[in-house]
Amino acid sequence: MMESGVPLCNSCGEQVGVGANGEVFVACHECNFSICKACVDYEIKEGRKACLRCAAPYDDNSVDDAELTVSGNRSTMAAQLSNPQDVGVHARHVSSVSTVDSELNDESGNPIWKNRVESWKDKKNKKKKAPTKAEIKAQREDQIPPDQQMEGKQSAEASQALSSVIPIPSSKLTPYRCVIIMRLVILCLFFHYRITHPVDSAFGLWLTSVICEIWFAVSWVLDQFPKWAPIERITYTDELSARYDREGEVSELAAVDFFVSTVDPLKEPPQITSNTVLSILAVDYPVDKVSCYVSDDGAAMLTFESLVETADFARKWVPFCKKFAIEPRAPEFYFAQKIDYLRDKVQPSFVKERRAMKRDYEEFKVRVNALVAKAQKTPEEGWTMDDGTSWPGNNTRDHPGMIQVFLGHTGAHDIEGNELPRLVYVSREKRPGYQHHKKAGAENALVRVSAVLTNAPYILNLDCDHYVNNSQAVREAMCFLMDPLVGRDLCYVQFPQRFDGIDRSDRYANRNTVFFDVNMKGLDGIQGPVYVGTGCVFNRQALYGYGPPSMPSLPKASSSSCCCCCPSKKPSKDALELHRDAKRDELDAAIFNLREIDNYDEYERSMLISQKSFEKTFGLSSVFIESTLMENGGVPESVNPAALINEAIHVISCGYEEKTSWGKEIGWIYGSVTEDILTGFKMHCRGWRSVYCMPLRPAFKGSAPINLSDRLHQVLRWALGSVEIFLSRHCPLWYGFAGGRLKWLQRLAYTNTIVYPFTSLPLVAYCTIPAICLLTGKFIIPTLSNLASVLFLGLFISIIVTSVLELRWSGVSIEDWWRNEQFWVIGGVSAHLFAVFQGFLKMLAGVDTNFTVTAKAADDAEFGELYIVKWTTVLIPPTTLIIVNMVGVVAGFSDALNKGYEAWGPLFGKVFFAFWVILHLYPFLKGLMGRTNRTPTIVVLWSVLLASVFSLVWVKINPFVSHSNSSTVAQSCISIDC
């Protein structure tokens, strides 16, 4: 038996052994990556003197002086079995159940599993003693000619990694970190002054402002410190092709399943969805490695018919794209480019073929638009298909599952006779009384369907309005996922979101540049970026709830003490830990006992796992269960291809997920409208890492709502999802501590993603305080001394310098930063505020509140949609704040004019405060006025007239100056000697 507590080498599977000091041998002290002395010597001999996992250089002294004691010969998978906490909830562990008992329990089970056991027994009897690692290496070298051996060694030395990390230069990052620390110190001194110097004459305002400022400081810490170690990455796609996709040979690139989700074709135009599908089918990747699954969660016949037209047009479009290497490969956006398409094209036939293709595309648009026009009015008897049968999805809430496979190796080829990627239409079954979980449920249905039909090891999901803008995007992702040094622990590769059709000034910060170019780079230097819902390439095994294969052992301190200051031999376990242990024990009890087996490999051992235990996790489908055990993908050979469609229909049935772990521990996680944040969070809690890929040409582009109301409702939905996570068991404040897999800065980042909507409460109060101060003549800050003035000045300077240095290392423009700051206030006092109240009503009282939107017609101009005014309750708070602060400014100036010279000094701070609010809300005010830079003259005249009248009335009433009676005034006048 293997010694408990001694991990196994992640390279050869043997025990790493112990050093001369009696402790477990550790080659890398940065990440404690388990690797034995022999493998370390081999790596150093080959010229690789850095850790395989974190790339930190080895400690030569510890490596040279270590004396190891190695016993046994186990597979890499056994390294995970020695410590149940090292892997995911559904990891494969060694059990104490005997093989005989397991076989008896499986007699009535699926014959596939029974045949697996019998074939394994036959193979075991024929096996001989396994050769050693040295023998295998020598045998392989003997089979390779000497000249090829030299070429292989040279290529191995010349090309090690498919990607590399580019740290931010210390000249940019060091000052940034210093200013962060300096700002933190200044904040502490600032709050010491604020708390010890209350304003007695305005105690309520002072207390409110201090509470708000403390919350803003906490929010800044949550947002700033995850940016402590930002990095950038570059990929080597040429090296990837040279290693896995050599010309004239069978491609060894991993297969990818694309997911495209759509619901209502009248709100999500089929023309946009078709362009997304066409860009996927034309991607620069081996066609037999690409499959596109379109989820129609509305069961609309319009979506199905438009997909039929799309598949037919793809037979012309795909060869045209690949022949001339055009970018982008979505026809709508390619033909809309205002560039000289003749500049870089040398083929004489290109102009002719391009014009012909544009005509074909215009005809395709006419056919799709005709389908849309036809679908505007649903017949009373429902839709009927071409063969006369009724459309199964006429009742969108009660219909069977539907699957239709287009193109692919068994379908139509392109016009040149070449094979096309597979295109699959999927509409999952829906019945009354079942919870379908919206987009997350649809994505999980695609996971199961794709596993049955193609089972690619990687999944790329896109929204229906996000097309592939860079045909090399999949290869960019594979540079990380297929890199043997980086890809082992990666759960997904996230690409930034880029958008088309946004106005030049980006009035409402639709591009989210600060988030995608600043925050995500910072997270990439910790444990990886968060999942943002689209443009992400997943490792399918990570979606199944497994842990990373090369996770190092947990330190003993984490299990021997409940905290750093209160050690305890028997720590108490919370309910979540007990539930997790129970699930592991349940899974362990169903696995064959392999302790007495001398020779087995990882794949065979996985095939011996009991089917019954997996049915409780993955559902009642033996084909799908077997596909989950194939880490490299592919359809199981034992499955009859003719039965795959029936099995695929079975896995998208309504009741398939009942009493399983779908949506709880595997797949897209349920419980929030922002299922993306929750899904990525669960993966990071298991120990997975993610990476952020930013190619020079944006990988994907989409469309964003550019008018004010739609933008606020989009932000409202995101904020509502964050509130739901905060009120759920998956809240980062208390979830995921048991495993210790989530890094602290990563936990801060996830905490920031769920608490930011609550900033709306202090923000609304803080934006109201200036108007109250101007109207009452009071202020939240007492008369400043010289020291206090220096402190306030230092705080403002540190805020400005932090922003400037952040822009310097991130490359974000000051305009994008300012738009982000403005919309932080606009969204905070409107959408975030409503999300907090709606979230509490929904989660605590069960009341689901919806805010309706009424839209006016848009102009036909380029950005006509920008000027649409959709009146909704979300617009009320910011409008009120603007009016109140404007009234306060007028009142303040009127009061100062009435009081005289000494009143102008105190007025400056109050007016500056009010102008800060108005300046941040200016884009909102501009949106309410309609057309962009042409405010109607009548509006200006009425504004000046009303402000003048209000000022005169205010001076006449003079509410904040004590009034003297007439006799006092008369006496004072009489006493004057004229």
CSV table of N, CA, C and O in Angstrom, one decimal, residues 81 90-99 102 584-594 605-606 608-611 613-614:
chain,number,residue,atom,x,y,z
A,81,LEU,N,-6.2,9.9,-6.1
A,81,LEU,CA,-6.9,9.1,-5.2
A,81,LEU,C,-6.4,9.1,-3.8
A,81,LEU,O,-7.1,8.8,-2.8
A,90,HIS,N,-17.1,15.1,-8.0
A,90,HIS,CA,-17.4,13.8,-8.7
A,90,HIS,C,-16.1,13.1,-9.1
A,90,HIS,O,-16.1,12.4,-10.1
A,91,ALA,N,-15.0,13.3,-8.4
A,91,ALA,CA,-13.8,12.7,-8.8
A,91,ALA,C,-13.8,11.2,-8.5
A,91,ALA,O,-14.6,10.7,-7.7
A,92,ARG,N,-12.9,10.5,-9.1
A,92,ARG,CA,-12.9,9.1,-9.0
A,92,ARG,C,-11.9,8.6,-7.9
A,92,ARG,O,-10.7,8.9,-7.9
A,93,HIS,N,-12.4,8.0,-6.9
A,93,HIS,CA,-11.6,7.6,-5.7
A,93,HIS,C,-11.6,6.1,-5.6
A,93,HIS,O,-12.4,5.3,-6.1
A,94,VAL,N,-10.6,5.6,-4.8
A,94,VAL,CA,-10.5,4.2,-4.5
A,94,VAL,C,-11.5,3.8,-3.5
A,94,VAL,O,-11.8,4.5,-2.5
A,95,SER,N,-12.1,2.6,-3.6
A,95,SER,CA,-13.2,2.2,-2.7
A,95,SER,C,-12.8,1.0,-2.0
A,95,SER,O,-11.9,0.3,-2.3
A,96,SER,N,-13.5,0.7,-0.9
A,96,SER,CA,-13.3,-0.5,-0.2
A,96,SER,C,-14.3,-1.6,-0.6
A,96,SER,O,-14.3,-2.7,0.0
A,97,VAL,N,-15.2,-1.4,-1.6
A,97,VAL,CA,-16.1,-2.4,-2.0
A,97,VAL,C,-15.4,-3.4,-2.9
A,97,VAL,O,-14.5,-3.1,-3.7
A,98,SER,N,-15.6,-4.7,-2.7
A,98,SER,CA,-14.9,-5.7,-3.4
A,98,SER,C,-15.4,-5.8,-4.9
A,98,SER,O,-16.5,-5.4,-5.2
A,99,THR,N,-14.5,-6.3,-5.7
A,99,THR,CA,-14.9,-6.5,-7.1
A,99,THR,C,-16.0,-7.5,-7.3
A,99,THR,O,-16.9,-7.3,-8.2
A,102,SER,N,-19.3,-5.7,-6.6
A,102,SER,CA,-19.6,-4.8,-7.6
A,102,SER,C,-20.1,-5.4,-8.9
A,102,SER,O,-21.0,-5.0,-9.5
A,584,ARG,N,-18.9,12.3,-1.3
A,584,ARG,CA,-17.7,11.6,-1.7
A,584,ARG,C,-17.8,10.1,-1.2
A,584,ARG,O,-17.4,9.2,-2.0
A,585,ASP,N,-18.2,9.9,0.0
A,585,ASP,CA,-18.3,8.6,0.5
A,585,ASP,C,-19.3,7.7,-0.3
A,585,ASP,O,-19.1,6.6,-0.6
A,586,GLU,N,-20.4,8.4,-0.8
A,586,GLU,CA,-21.3,7.7,-1.6
A,586,GLU,C,-20.7,7.2,-2.9
A,586,GLU,O,-21.0,6.2,-3.4
A,587,LEU,N,-19.9,8.1,-3.5
A,587,LEU,CA,-19.3,7.8,-4.8
A,587,LEU,C,-18.2,6.8,-4.6
A,587,LEU,O,-18.0,5.9,-5.4
A,588,ASP,N,-17.4,6.9,-3.4
A,588,ASP,CA,-16.4,5.9,-3.2
A,588,ASP,C,-17.0,4.5,-3.0
A,588,ASP,O,-16.3,3.5,-3.4
A,589,ALA,N,-18.1,4.4,-2.4
A,589,ALA,CA,-18.7,3.1,-2.1
A,589,ALA,C,-19.1,2.3,-3.4
A,589,ALA,O,-19.4,1.1,-3.3
A,590,ALA,N,-19.1,3.0,-4.5
A,590,ALA,CA,-19.6,2.4,-5.8
A,590,ALA,C,-18.4,2.1,-6.7
A,590,ALA,O,-18.7,1.7,-7.8
A,591,ILE,N,-17.2,2.2,-6.3
A,591,ILE,CA,-16.1,2.0,-7.2
A,591,ILE,C,-15.4,0.7,-6.9
A,591,ILE,O,-15.3,0.3,-5.7
A,592,PHE,N,-14.9,0.0,-7.9
A,592,PHE,CA,-14.2,-1.3,-7.7
A,592,PHE,C,-13.0,-1.1,-6.9
A,592,PHE,O,-12.3,-0.1,-6.9
A,593,ASN,N,-12.7,-2.2,-6.1
A,593,ASN,CA,-11.5,-2.2,-5.3
A,593,ASN,C,-10.3,-2.6,-6.2
A,593,ASN,O,-10.3,-3.7,-6.7
A,594,LEU,N,-9.4,-1.7,-6.4
A,594,LEU,CA,-8.3,-1.9,-7.3
A,594,LEU,C,-6.9,-2.1,-6.6
A,594,LEU,O,-5.9,-1.9,-7.1
A,605,ARG,N,-9.1,1.9,-15.5
A,605,ARG,CA,-9.6,2.0,-14.2
A,605,ARG,C,-10.9,2.9,-14.2
A,605,ARG,O,-11.9,2.6,-13.5
A,606,SER,N,-10.9,3.9,-15.0
A,606,SER,CA,-12.1,4.7,-15.1
A,606,SER,C,-13.3,3.9,-15.7
A,606,SER,O,-14.4,4.1,-15.2
A,608,LEU,N,-14.0,1.0,-15.1
A,608,LEU,CA,-14.6,0.1,-14.1
A,608,LEU,C,-15.5,0.7,-13.1
A,608,LEU,O,-16.0,0.0,-12.2
A,609,ILE,N,-15.6,2.0,-13.1
A,609,ILE,CA,-16.5,2.7,-12.1
A,609,ILE,C,-17.9,2.3,-12.3
A,609,ILE,O,-18.4,2.2,-13.4
A,610,SER,N,-18.6,2.1,-11.2
A,610,SER,CA,-20.0,1.6,-11.3
A,610,SER,C,-20.9,2.6,-12.0
A,610,SER,O,-20.8,3.8,-11.8
A,611,GLN,N,-21.7,2.1,-12.8
A,611,GLN,CA,-22.7,3.0,-13.6
A,611,GLN,C,-23.7,3.6,-12.6
A,611,GLN,O,-24.1,4.7,-12.8
A,613,SER,N,-23.6,4.7,-9.6
A,613,SER,CA,-23.2,5.9,-8.8
A,613,SER,C,-23.2,7.1,-9.7
A,613,SER,O,-23.5,8.2,-9.3
A,614,PHE,N,-22.8,6.9,-11.0
A,614,PHE,CA,-22.8,8.0,-11.9
A,614,PHE,C,-24.1,8.4,-12.4
A,614,PHE,O,-24.4,9.6,-12.7
